[in-house]
């Protein structure tokens, strides 16, 4: 007869196997299931070809989580396809200024406030290519403060939504499409016809007989101008030398005339001083020489004539100093 199975042995075996399984999960799983992580949803307009569950989620190149769910929703009323992507972020991988892990949210209100602070800071998600060979994608978070904020306001599984931006390839394609659309609106045929007409007009003008005659006349004028300039270069130095010599001679004549008139002026001044002294002396004998000093007396007339001559001589000297050329050309 076979020996009956002991129930205690079976129970102990099952408990041991369960303990081994839990230990293996703790060892090989690194305790990940014990960590509390925050989940968010992101809506991408781009195609998700190459984005897989488990794809890394990075913040400026540092992995902070993974993609946990990719869903395809069809909005029949709006005739559009919506692609919510659920990501899981481990805030223990992000430290604060004190070097401690960021506080994990414990309720929906804290989650909403945390999400709003990230949105206000300009944090947005963007699809990036892991490898050009495999074509796999990952989610990259970065601060795009200049890009417009776009939120769908949908509540997928009541998860907080983070905004996204287009991929670089989509941005390039959209820019190219906008440029092509603007080019299509331009009247290219009319512009080409106008350009051809303008080029023909320029060609006719450059080959016209009037332009050829103008070129010949211009070349002739330039040649005559060069000859005139050459003649002036030859004639100008002698003319300048003659003018300089004439000015020097005039200056010498003025200096000589000034030297000649100085004795006359000195003598005139001496005579006037003597006359003044004589008049002063005559004031003491007014009674005896009243007739001699009358206004129409010869002495007064002589003194007035002498004074006028001295004044005329002085005026002539001043004029010659200011206009030495008048000796040659005369007074204007």
mmCIF file of C-alpha atoms in Angstrom:
data_model
loop_
_atom_site.group_PDB
_atom_site.id
_atom_site.type_symbol
_atom_site.label_atom_id
_atom_site.label_comp_id
_atom_site.label_asym_id
_atom_site.label_seq_id
_atom_site.Cartn_x
_atom_site.Cartn_y
_atom_site.Cartn_z
ATOM 1 C CA UNK A 1 0.000 0.000 0.000
ATOM 2 C CA UNK A 2 1.069 3.494 -0.726
ATOM 3 C CA UNK A 3 1.865 5.754 2.154
ATOM 4 C CA UNK A 4 -0.764 8.487 2.685
ATOM 5 C CA UNK A 5 0.230 12.115 1.918
ATOM 6 C CA UNK A 6 0.754 14.274 4.945
ATOM 7 C CA UNK A 7 -1.268 17.536 4.615
ATOM 8 C CA UNK A 8 1.207 19.384 6.802
ATOM 9 C CA UNK A 9 3.990 18.603 4.365
ATOM 10 C CA UNK A 10 1.968 19.918 1.448
ATOM 11 C CA UNK A 11 1.104 23.099 3.328
ATOM 12 C CA UNK A 12 4.709 23.688 4.320
ATOM 13 C CA UNK A 13 5.832 23.184 0.737
ATOM 14 C CA UNK A 14 3.299 25.734 -0.536
ATOM 15 C CA UNK A 15 4.226 28.309 2.112
ATOM 16 C CA UNK A 16 7.917 27.874 1.319
ATOM 17 C CA UNK A 17 7.287 28.285 -2.400
ATOM 18 C CA UNK A 18 5.273 31.443 -1.726
ATOM 19 C CA UNK A 19 8.030 32.891 0.443
ATOM 20 C CA UNK A 20 10.596 32.114 -2.220
ATOM 21 C CA UNK A 21 8.445 33.849 -4.825
ATOM 22 C CA UNK A 22 8.044 36.947 -2.667
ATOM 23 C CA UNK A 23 11.778 37.035 -1.995
ATOM 24 C CA UNK A 24 12.581 36.722 -5.699
ATOM 25 C CA UNK A 25 10.201 39.574 -6.500
ATOM 26 C CA UNK A 26 11.801 41.763 -3.850
ATOM 27 C CA UNK A 27 15.317 40.920 -5.047
ATOM 28 C CA UNK A 28 14.880 41.033 -8.810
ATOM 29 C CA UNK A 29 12.138 43.671 -8.841
ATOM 30 C CA UNK A 30 14.264 46.011 -6.778
ATOM 31 C CA UNK A 31 11.244 46.862 -4.677
ATOM 32 C CA UNK A 32 9.699 48.861 -7.480
ATOM 33 C CA UNK A 33 6.152 47.753 -6.712
ATOM 34 C CA UNK A 34 6.490 49.171 -3.201
ATOM 35 C CA UNK A 35 7.286 52.633 -4.501
ATOM 36 C CA UNK A 36 4.389 55.039 -4.905
ATOM 37 C CA UNK A 37 4.515 56.655 -8.303
ATOM 38 C CA UNK A 38 2.536 59.453 -9.912
ATOM 39 C CA UNK A 39 0.631 58.828 -13.106
ATOM 40 C CA UNK A 40 -0.171 61.437 -15.747
ATOM 41 C CA UNK A 41 -1.760 61.388 -19.170
ATOM 42 C CA UNK A 42 -0.348 63.120 -22.252
ATOM 43 C CA UNK A 43 -2.125 63.574 -25.603
ATOM 44 C CA UNK A 44 0.096 63.634 -28.692
ATOM 45 C CA UNK A 45 -1.014 64.870 -32.103
ATOM 46 C CA UNK A 46 1.824 63.038 -33.837
ATOM 47 C CA UNK A 47 1.753 59.402 -34.902
ATOM 48 C CA UNK A 48 2.763 57.015 -32.135
ATOM 49 C CA UNK A 49 4.461 54.523 -34.430
ATOM 50 C CA UNK A 50 7.540 53.393 -32.492
ATOM 51 C CA UNK A 51 6.274 54.279 -29.011
ATOM 52 C CA UNK A 52 5.973 51.126 -26.893
ATOM 53 C CA UNK A 53 4.806 50.376 -23.384
ATOM 54 C CA UNK A 54 7.844 50.524 -21.134
ATOM 55 C CA UNK A 55 9.460 53.274 -23.225
ATOM 56 C CA UNK A 56 11.513 55.612 -21.050
ATOM 57 C CA UNK A 57 10.234 58.977 -19.888
ATOM 58 C CA UNK A 58 13.073 61.481 -19.431
ATOM 59 C CA UNK A 59 13.516 65.006 -18.128
ATOM 60 C CA UNK A 60 16.276 66.761 -20.070
ATOM 61 C CA UNK A 61 17.903 63.396 -20.821
ATOM 62 C CA UNK A 62 17.537 61.824 -17.328
ATOM 63 C CA UNK A 63 15.038 58.977 -17.013
ATOM 64 C CA UNK A 64 12.341 59.677 -14.441
ATOM 65 C CA UNK A 65 9.677 57.146 -15.449
ATOM 66 C CA UNK A 66 8.181 54.899 -18.094
ATOM 67 C CA UNK A 67 5.205 54.650 -20.433
ATOM 68 C CA UNK A 68 2.600 52.346 -18.877
ATOM 69 C CA UNK A 69 -0.356 52.581 -21.264
ATOM 70 C CA UNK A 70 -1.111 53.598 -24.845
ATOM 71 C CA UNK A 71 -4.763 53.874 -25.835
ATOM 72 C CA UNK A 72 -6.559 54.747 -29.056
ATOM 73 C CA UNK A 73 -9.886 56.572 -28.691
ATOM 74 C CA UNK A 74 -12.190 57.506 -31.565
ATOM 75 C CA UNK A 75 -14.379 60.563 -31.141
ATOM 76 C CA UNK A 76 -17.283 59.869 -33.485
ATOM 77 C CA UNK A 77 -18.871 63.280 -32.997
ATOM 78 C CA UNK A 78 -15.706 65.289 -33.742
ATOM 79 C CA UNK A 79 -14.460 62.740 -36.324
ATOM 80 C CA UNK A 80 -11.025 62.635 -34.767
ATOM 81 C CA UNK A 81 -8.711 60.124 -33.162
ATOM 82 C CA UNK A 82 -7.397 60.756 -29.655
ATOM 83 C CA UNK A 83 -4.316 58.972 -28.366
ATOM 84 C CA UNK A 84 -3.911 59.200 -24.587
ATOM 85 C CA UNK A 85 -0.515 58.010 -23.332
ATOM 86 C CA UNK A 86 -0.262 57.202 -19.639
ATOM 87 C CA UNK A 87 3.129 57.755 -18.061
ATOM 88 C CA UNK A 88 4.381 56.885 -14.618
ATOM 89 C CA UNK A 89 6.887 59.196 -12.943
ATOM 90 C CA UNK A 90 8.995 58.156 -9.980
ATOM 91 C CA UNK A 91 9.526 61.339 -7.995
ATOM 92 C CA UNK A 92 12.157 59.583 -5.888
ATOM 93 C CA UNK A 93 14.450 59.973 -8.885
ATOM 94 C CA UNK A 94 14.117 63.782 -8.645
ATOM 95 C CA UNK A 95 15.738 65.625 -5.742
ATOM 96 C CA UNK A 96 14.998 69.033 -4.312
ATOM 97 C CA UNK A 97 17.526 71.754 -3.467
ATOM 98 C CA UNK A 98 18.343 69.987 -0.180
ATOM 99 C CA UNK A 99 19.215 66.741 -1.956
ATOM 100 C CA UNK A 100 16.112 64.952 -0.704
ATOM 101 C CA UNK A 101 13.553 63.186 -2.963
ATOM 102 C CA UNK A 102 10.541 65.249 -3.915
ATOM 103 C CA UNK A 103 7.453 64.753 -1.810
ATOM 104 C CA UNK A 104 5.042 62.207 -3.303
ATOM 105 C CA UNK A 105 1.475 63.421 -3.582
ATOM 106 C CA UNK A 106 -1.008 61.715 -1.322
ATOM 107 C CA UNK A 107 -4.348 62.977 -2.610
ATOM 108 C CA UNK A 108 -5.990 64.393 -5.733
ATOM 109 C CA UNK A 109 -5.711 68.012 -4.573
ATOM 110 C CA UNK A 110 -1.944 67.744 -4.132
ATOM 111 C CA UNK A 111 -1.714 66.023 -7.512
ATOM 112 C CA UNK A 112 -3.661 68.873 -9.145
ATOM 113 C CA UNK A 113 -1.464 71.518 -7.509
ATOM 114 C CA UNK A 114 1.696 69.648 -8.484
ATOM 115 C CA UNK A 115 0.510 69.333 -12.094
ATOM 116 C CA UNK A 116 -0.418 73.017 -12.289
ATOM 117 C CA UNK A 117 2.996 74.063 -10.975
ATOM 118 C CA UNK A 118 4.675 71.956 -13.681
ATOM 119 C CA UNK A 119 2.436 73.495 -16.345
ATOM 120 C CA UNK A 120 3.123 77.026 -15.092
ATOM 121 C CA UNK A 121 6.857 76.327 -15.279
ATOM 122 C CA UNK A 122 6.476 75.536 -19.001
ATOM 123 C CA UNK A 123 7.061 71.785 -18.768
ATOM 124 C CA UNK A 124 5.835 69.992 -21.913
ATOM 125 C CA UNK A 125 6.260 66.506 -23.352
ATOM 126 C CA UNK A 126 7.696 65.742 -26.782
ATOM 127 C CA UNK A 127 8.273 62.524 -28.674
ATOM 128 C CA UNK A 128 11.917 61.806 -29.454
ATOM 129 C CA UNK A 129 13.646 59.043 -31.427
ATOM 130 C CA UNK A 130 15.759 56.592 -29.443
ATOM 131 C CA UNK A 131 17.498 55.136 -32.487
ATOM 132 C CA UNK A 132 17.294 55.807 -36.194
ATOM 133 C CA UNK A 133 17.811 52.099 -36.848
ATOM 134 C CA UNK A 134 14.980 50.793 -34.684
ATOM 135 C CA UNK A 135 12.706 53.827 -34.959
ATOM 136 C CA UNK A 136 11.683 53.471 -31.318
ATOM 137 C CA UNK A 137 10.360 56.575 -29.561
ATOM 138 C CA UNK A 138 10.500 57.841 -25.997
ATOM 139 C CA UNK A 139 8.883 60.740 -24.134
ATOM 140 C CA UNK A 140 11.120 63.696 -23.383
ATOM 141 C CA UNK A 141 10.045 66.432 -20.947
ATOM 142 C CA UNK A 142 11.571 69.862 -21.198
ATOM 143 C CA UNK A 143 10.693 73.494 -20.570
ATOM 144 C CA UNK A 144 9.113 75.015 -23.692
ATOM 145 C CA UNK A 145 7.981 78.376 -22.327
ATOM 146 C CA UNK A 146 7.685 80.021 -25.764
ATOM 147 C CA UNK A 147 5.406 77.339 -27.230
ATOM 148 C CA UNK A 148 1.635 77.795 -26.794
ATOM 149 C CA UNK A 149 -0.094 75.774 -24.098
ATOM 150 C CA UNK A 150 -2.498 73.146 -25.465
ATOM 151 C CA UNK A 151 -4.671 71.042 -23.144
ATOM 152 C CA UNK A 152 -7.567 68.829 -24.241
ATOM 153 C CA UNK A 153 -9.391 69.144 -20.893
ATOM 154 C CA UNK A 154 -10.290 65.454 -21.186
ATOM 155 C CA UNK A 155 -10.256 63.307 -18.052
ATOM 156 C CA UNK A 156 -8.884 59.916 -19.042
ATOM 157 C CA UNK A 157 -9.212 57.689 -15.957
ATOM 158 C CA UNK A 158 -9.329 60.940 -13.967
ATOM 159 C CA UNK A 159 -5.570 61.333 -14.433
ATOM 160 C CA UNK A 160 -3.981 64.805 -14.455
ATOM 161 C CA UNK A 161 -3.011 65.977 -17.956
ATOM 162 C CA UNK A 162 0.378 67.361 -18.951
ATOM 163 C CA UNK A 163 0.726 69.383 -22.184
ATOM 164 C CA UNK A 164 2.725 68.317 -25.215
ATOM 165 C CA UNK A 165 4.406 69.918 -28.208
ATOM 166 C CA UNK A 166 4.901 68.694 -31.750
ATOM 167 C CA UNK A 167 7.953 66.723 -32.695
ATOM 168 C CA UNK A 168 10.765 68.488 -34.496
ATOM 169 C CA UNK A 169 9.940 66.618 -37.693
ATOM 170 C CA UNK A 170 6.290 67.673 -37.518
ATOM 171 C CA UNK A 171 7.283 71.287 -36.908
ATOM 172 C CA UNK A 172 9.505 71.220 -39.992
ATOM 173 C CA UNK A 173 6.774 69.615 -42.082
ATOM 174 C CA UNK A 174 4.159 72.099 -40.885
ATOM 175 C CA UNK A 175 6.475 75.020 -41.672
ATOM 176 C CA UNK A 176 7.122 73.587 -45.129
ATOM 177 C CA UNK A 177 3.381 73.129 -45.683
ATOM 178 C CA UNK A 178 2.724 76.755 -44.682
ATOM 179 C CA UNK A 179 5.404 77.984 -47.073
ATOM 180 C CA UNK A 180 4.039 75.870 -49.910
ATOM 181 C CA UNK A 181 0.503 77.115 -49.206
ATOM 182 C CA UNK A 182 1.689 80.723 -49.402
ATOM 183 C CA UNK A 183 3.590 79.975 -52.608
ATOM 184 C CA UNK A 184 0.471 78.457 -54.152
ATOM 185 C CA UNK A 185 -1.421 81.679 -53.451
ATOM 186 C CA UNK A 186 1.144 83.780 -55.296
ATOM 187 C CA UNK A 187 0.421 84.677 -58.957
ATOM 188 C CA UNK A 188 3.548 82.927 -60.141
ATOM 189 C CA UNK A 189 2.577 82.919 -63.832
ATOM 190 C CA UNK A 190 1.942 86.679 -63.836
ATOM 191 C CA UNK A 191 5.178 87.277 -61.932
ATOM 192 C CA UNK A 192 7.153 85.197 -64.434
ATOM 193 C CA UNK A 193 5.554 87.051 -67.350
ATOM 194 C CA UNK A 194 6.359 90.422 -65.772
ATOM 195 C CA UNK A 195 9.938 89.323 -65.143
ATOM 196 C CA UNK A 196 10.308 88.179 -68.748
ATOM 197 C CA UNK A 197 8.901 91.504 -69.995
ATOM 198 C CA UNK A 198 11.288 93.425 -67.750
ATOM 199 C CA UNK A 199 14.276 91.416 -68.959
ATOM 200 C CA UNK A 200 13.244 91.992 -72.585
ATOM 201 C CA UNK A 201 12.946 95.753 -71.946
ATOM 202 C CA UNK A 202 16.406 95.793 -70.375
ATOM 203 C CA UNK A 203 17.811 93.833 -73.321
ATOM 204 C CA UNK A 204 16.247 96.198 -75.855
ATOM 205 C CA UNK A 205 17.550 99.231 -73.975
ATOM 206 C CA UNK A 206 21.115 97.911 -73.706
ATOM 207 C CA UNK A 207 21.162 97.154 -77.453
ATOM 208 C CA UNK A 208 19.466 100.383 -78.574
ATOM 209 C CA UNK A 209 21.180 102.825 -80.954
ATOM 210 C CA UNK A 210 20.635 105.762 -78.579
ATOM 211 C CA UNK A 211 22.581 104.040 -75.827
ATOM 212 C CA UNK A 212 25.457 103.354 -78.228
ATOM 213 C CA UNK A 213 25.535 107.033 -79.270
ATOM 214 C CA UNK A 214 25.455 108.089 -75.629
ATOM 215 C CA UNK A 215 28.401 105.809 -74.889
ATOM 216 C CA UNK A 216 30.402 107.340 -77.752
ATOM 217 C CA UNK A 217 29.567 110.887 -76.597
ATOM 218 C CA UNK A 218 30.454 110.010 -73.019
ATOM 219 C CA UNK A 219 33.815 108.562 -74.030
ATOM 220 C CA UNK A 220 34.535 111.696 -76.090
ATOM 221 C CA UNK A 221 33.600 113.962 -73.180
ATOM 222 C CA UNK A 222 35.812 111.997 -70.830
ATOM 223 C CA UNK A 223 38.724 112.308 -73.237
ATOM 224 C CA UNK A 224 38.291 116.059 -73.517
ATOM 225 C CA UNK A 225 37.991 116.345 -69.769
ATOM 226 C CA UNK A 226 41.252 114.475 -69.309
ATOM 227 C CA UNK A 227 42.978 116.835 -71.751
ATOM 228 C CA UNK A 228 41.564 119.871 -69.948
ATOM 229 C CA UNK A 229 42.758 118.572 -66.610
ATOM 230 C CA UNK A 230 46.218 117.900 -68.065
ATOM 231 C CA UNK A 231 46.403 121.459 -69.480
ATOM 232 C CA UNK A 232 45.330 122.894 -66.153
ATOM 233 C CA UNK A 233 48.012 120.859 -64.397
ATOM 234 C CA UNK A 234 50.618 122.394 -66.708
ATOM 235 C CA UNK A 235 49.306 125.969 -66.611
ATOM 236 C CA UNK A 236 48.377 126.231 -62.965
ATOM 237 C CA UNK A 237 51.860 126.188 -61.352
ATOM 238 C CA UNK A 238 53.257 129.162 -63.406
ATOM 239 C CA UNK A 239 50.069 131.125 -62.756
ATOM 240 C CA UNK A 240 50.345 130.518 -59.037
ATOM 241 C CA UNK A 241 54.011 131.542 -59.097
ATOM 242 C CA UNK A 242 53.116 134.820 -60.872
ATOM 243 C CA UNK A 243 50.387 135.560 -58.362
ATOM 244 C CA UNK A 244 52.729 134.857 -55.458
ATOM 245 C CA UNK A 245 55.415 137.114 -56.996
ATOM 246 C CA UNK A 246 52.905 139.937 -57.556
ATOM 247 C CA UNK A 247 51.608 139.712 -54.005
ATOM 248 C CA UNK A 248 55.199 139.767 -52.699
ATOM 249 C CA UNK A 249 56.005 142.878 -54.755
ATOM 250 C CA UNK A 250 52.883 144.662 -53.554
ATOM 251 C CA UNK A 251 53.709 143.786 -49.972
ATOM 252 C CA UNK A 252 57.241 145.173 -50.417
ATOM 253 C CA UNK A 253 55.879 148.382 -51.954
ATOM 254 C CA UNK A 254 53.485 148.890 -49.077
ATOM 255 C CA UNK A 255 56.246 148.359 -46.579
ATOM 256 C CA UNK A 256 58.461 150.857 -48.422
ATOM 257 C CA UNK A 257 55.655 153.407 -48.620
ATOM 258 C CA UNK A 258 55.002 152.997 -44.909
ATOM 259 C CA UNK A 259 58.663 153.570 -44.122
ATOM 260 C CA UNK A 260 58.693 156.704 -46.333
ATOM 261 C CA UNK A 261 55.613 158.218 -44.740
ATOM 262 C CA UNK A 262 56.701 157.598 -41.162
ATOM 263 C CA UNK A 263 59.031 160.686 -41.075
ATOM 264 C CA UNK A 264 56.268 162.855 -42.526
ATOM 265 C CA UNK A 265 53.834 161.670 -39.905
ATOM 266 C CA UNK A 266 56.398 162.195 -37.161
ATOM 267 C CA UNK A 267 57.121 165.746 -38.370
ATOM 268 C CA UNK A 268 53.423 166.490 -38.588
ATOM 269 C CA UNK A 269 52.879 165.266 -35.061
ATOM 270 C CA UNK A 270 55.769 167.466 -33.824
ATOM 271 C CA UNK A 271 54.293 170.507 -35.576
ATOM 272 C CA UNK A 272 50.903 169.864 -34.036
ATOM 273 C CA UNK A 273 52.441 169.552 -30.588
ATOM 274 C CA UNK A 274 54.250 172.891 -31.066
ATOM 275 C CA UNK A 275 51.078 174.519 -32.250
ATOM 276 C CA UNK A 276 49.178 173.238 -29.255
ATOM 277 C CA UNK A 277 51.892 174.562 -26.943
ATOM 278 C CA UNK A 278 51.766 177.906 -28.670
ATOM 279 C CA UNK A 279 48.015 178.074 -28.198
ATOM 280 C CA UNK A 280 48.373 177.279 -24.516
ATOM 281 C CA UNK A 281 50.947 180.035 -24.089
ATOM 282 C CA UNK A 282 48.781 182.482 -25.962
ATOM 283 C CA UNK A 283 45.914 182.002 -23.496
ATOM 284 C CA UNK A 284 47.885 183.963 -20.848
ATOM 285 C CA UNK A 285 47.956 187.086 -23.054
ATOM 286 C CA UNK A 286 44.403 187.228 -24.363
ATOM 287 C CA UNK A 287 44.158 190.974 -23.945
ATOM 288 C CA UNK A 288 47.250 191.792 -25.993
ATOM 289 C CA UNK A 289 46.829 189.282 -28.795
ATOM 290 C CA UNK A 290 43.017 189.263 -29.196
ATOM 291 C CA UNK A 291 43.287 190.434 -32.772
ATOM 292 C CA UNK A 292 46.069 187.909 -33.508
ATOM 293 C CA UNK A 293 43.938 184.982 -32.266
ATOM 294 C CA UNK A 294 40.715 185.910 -34.027
ATOM 295 C CA UNK A 295 38.934 183.055 -35.852
ATOM 296 C CA UNK A 296 39.870 184.440 -39.246
ATOM 297 C CA UNK A 297 43.492 185.092 -38.265
ATOM 298 C CA UNK A 298 46.206 183.627 -40.549
ATOM 299 C CA UNK A 299 47.636 181.509 -37.713
ATOM 300 C CA UNK A 300 44.403 179.593 -37.151
ATOM 301 C CA UNK A 301 43.903 179.035 -40.860
ATOM 302 C CA UNK A 302 47.435 177.689 -41.183
ATOM 303 C CA UNK A 303 46.986 175.331 -38.253
ATOM 304 C CA UNK A 304 43.673 174.007 -39.609
ATOM 305 C CA UNK A 305 45.213 173.440 -43.052
ATOM 306 C CA UNK A 306 48.151 171.647 -41.479
ATOM 307 C CA UNK A 307 45.805 169.443 -39.412
ATOM 308 C CA UNK A 308 43.751 168.538 -42.489
ATOM 309 C CA UNK A 309 46.906 167.561 -44.367
ATOM 310 C CA UNK A 310 48.038 165.334 -41.536
ATOM 311 C CA UNK A 311 44.624 163.658 -41.373
ATOM 312 C CA UNK A 312 44.630 163.063 -45.156
ATOM 313 C CA UNK A 313 48.102 161.542 -44.968
ATOM 314 C CA UNK A 314 47.044 159.204 -42.170
ATOM 315 C CA UNK A 315 43.893 158.104 -44.056
ATOM 316 C CA UNK A 316 45.980 157.407 -47.184
ATOM 317 C CA UNK A 317 48.432 155.281 -45.200
ATOM 318 C CA UNK A 318 45.646 153.247 -43.587
ATOM 319 C CA UNK A 319 43.955 152.637 -46.964
ATOM 320 C CA UNK A 320 47.207 151.459 -48.583
ATOM 321 C CA UNK A 321 47.850 149.051 -45.717
ATOM 322 C CA UNK A 322 44.391 147.535 -46.213
ATOM 323 C CA UNK A 323 44.390 147.655 -50.044
ATOM 324 C CA UNK A 324 47.987 147.410 -51.266
ATOM 325 C CA UNK A 325 46.783 146.393 -54.742
ATOM 326 C CA UNK A 326 45.367 149.912 -55.287
ATOM 327 C CA UNK A 327 48.929 151.134 -56.072
ATOM 328 C CA UNK A 328 48.718 149.007 -59.274
ATOM 329 C CA UNK A 329 45.027 148.960 -60.105
ATOM 330 C CA UNK A 330 44.010 152.287 -58.529
ATOM 331 C CA UNK A 331 41.296 152.976 -55.979
ATOM 332 C CA UNK A 332 37.934 151.224 -56.670
#
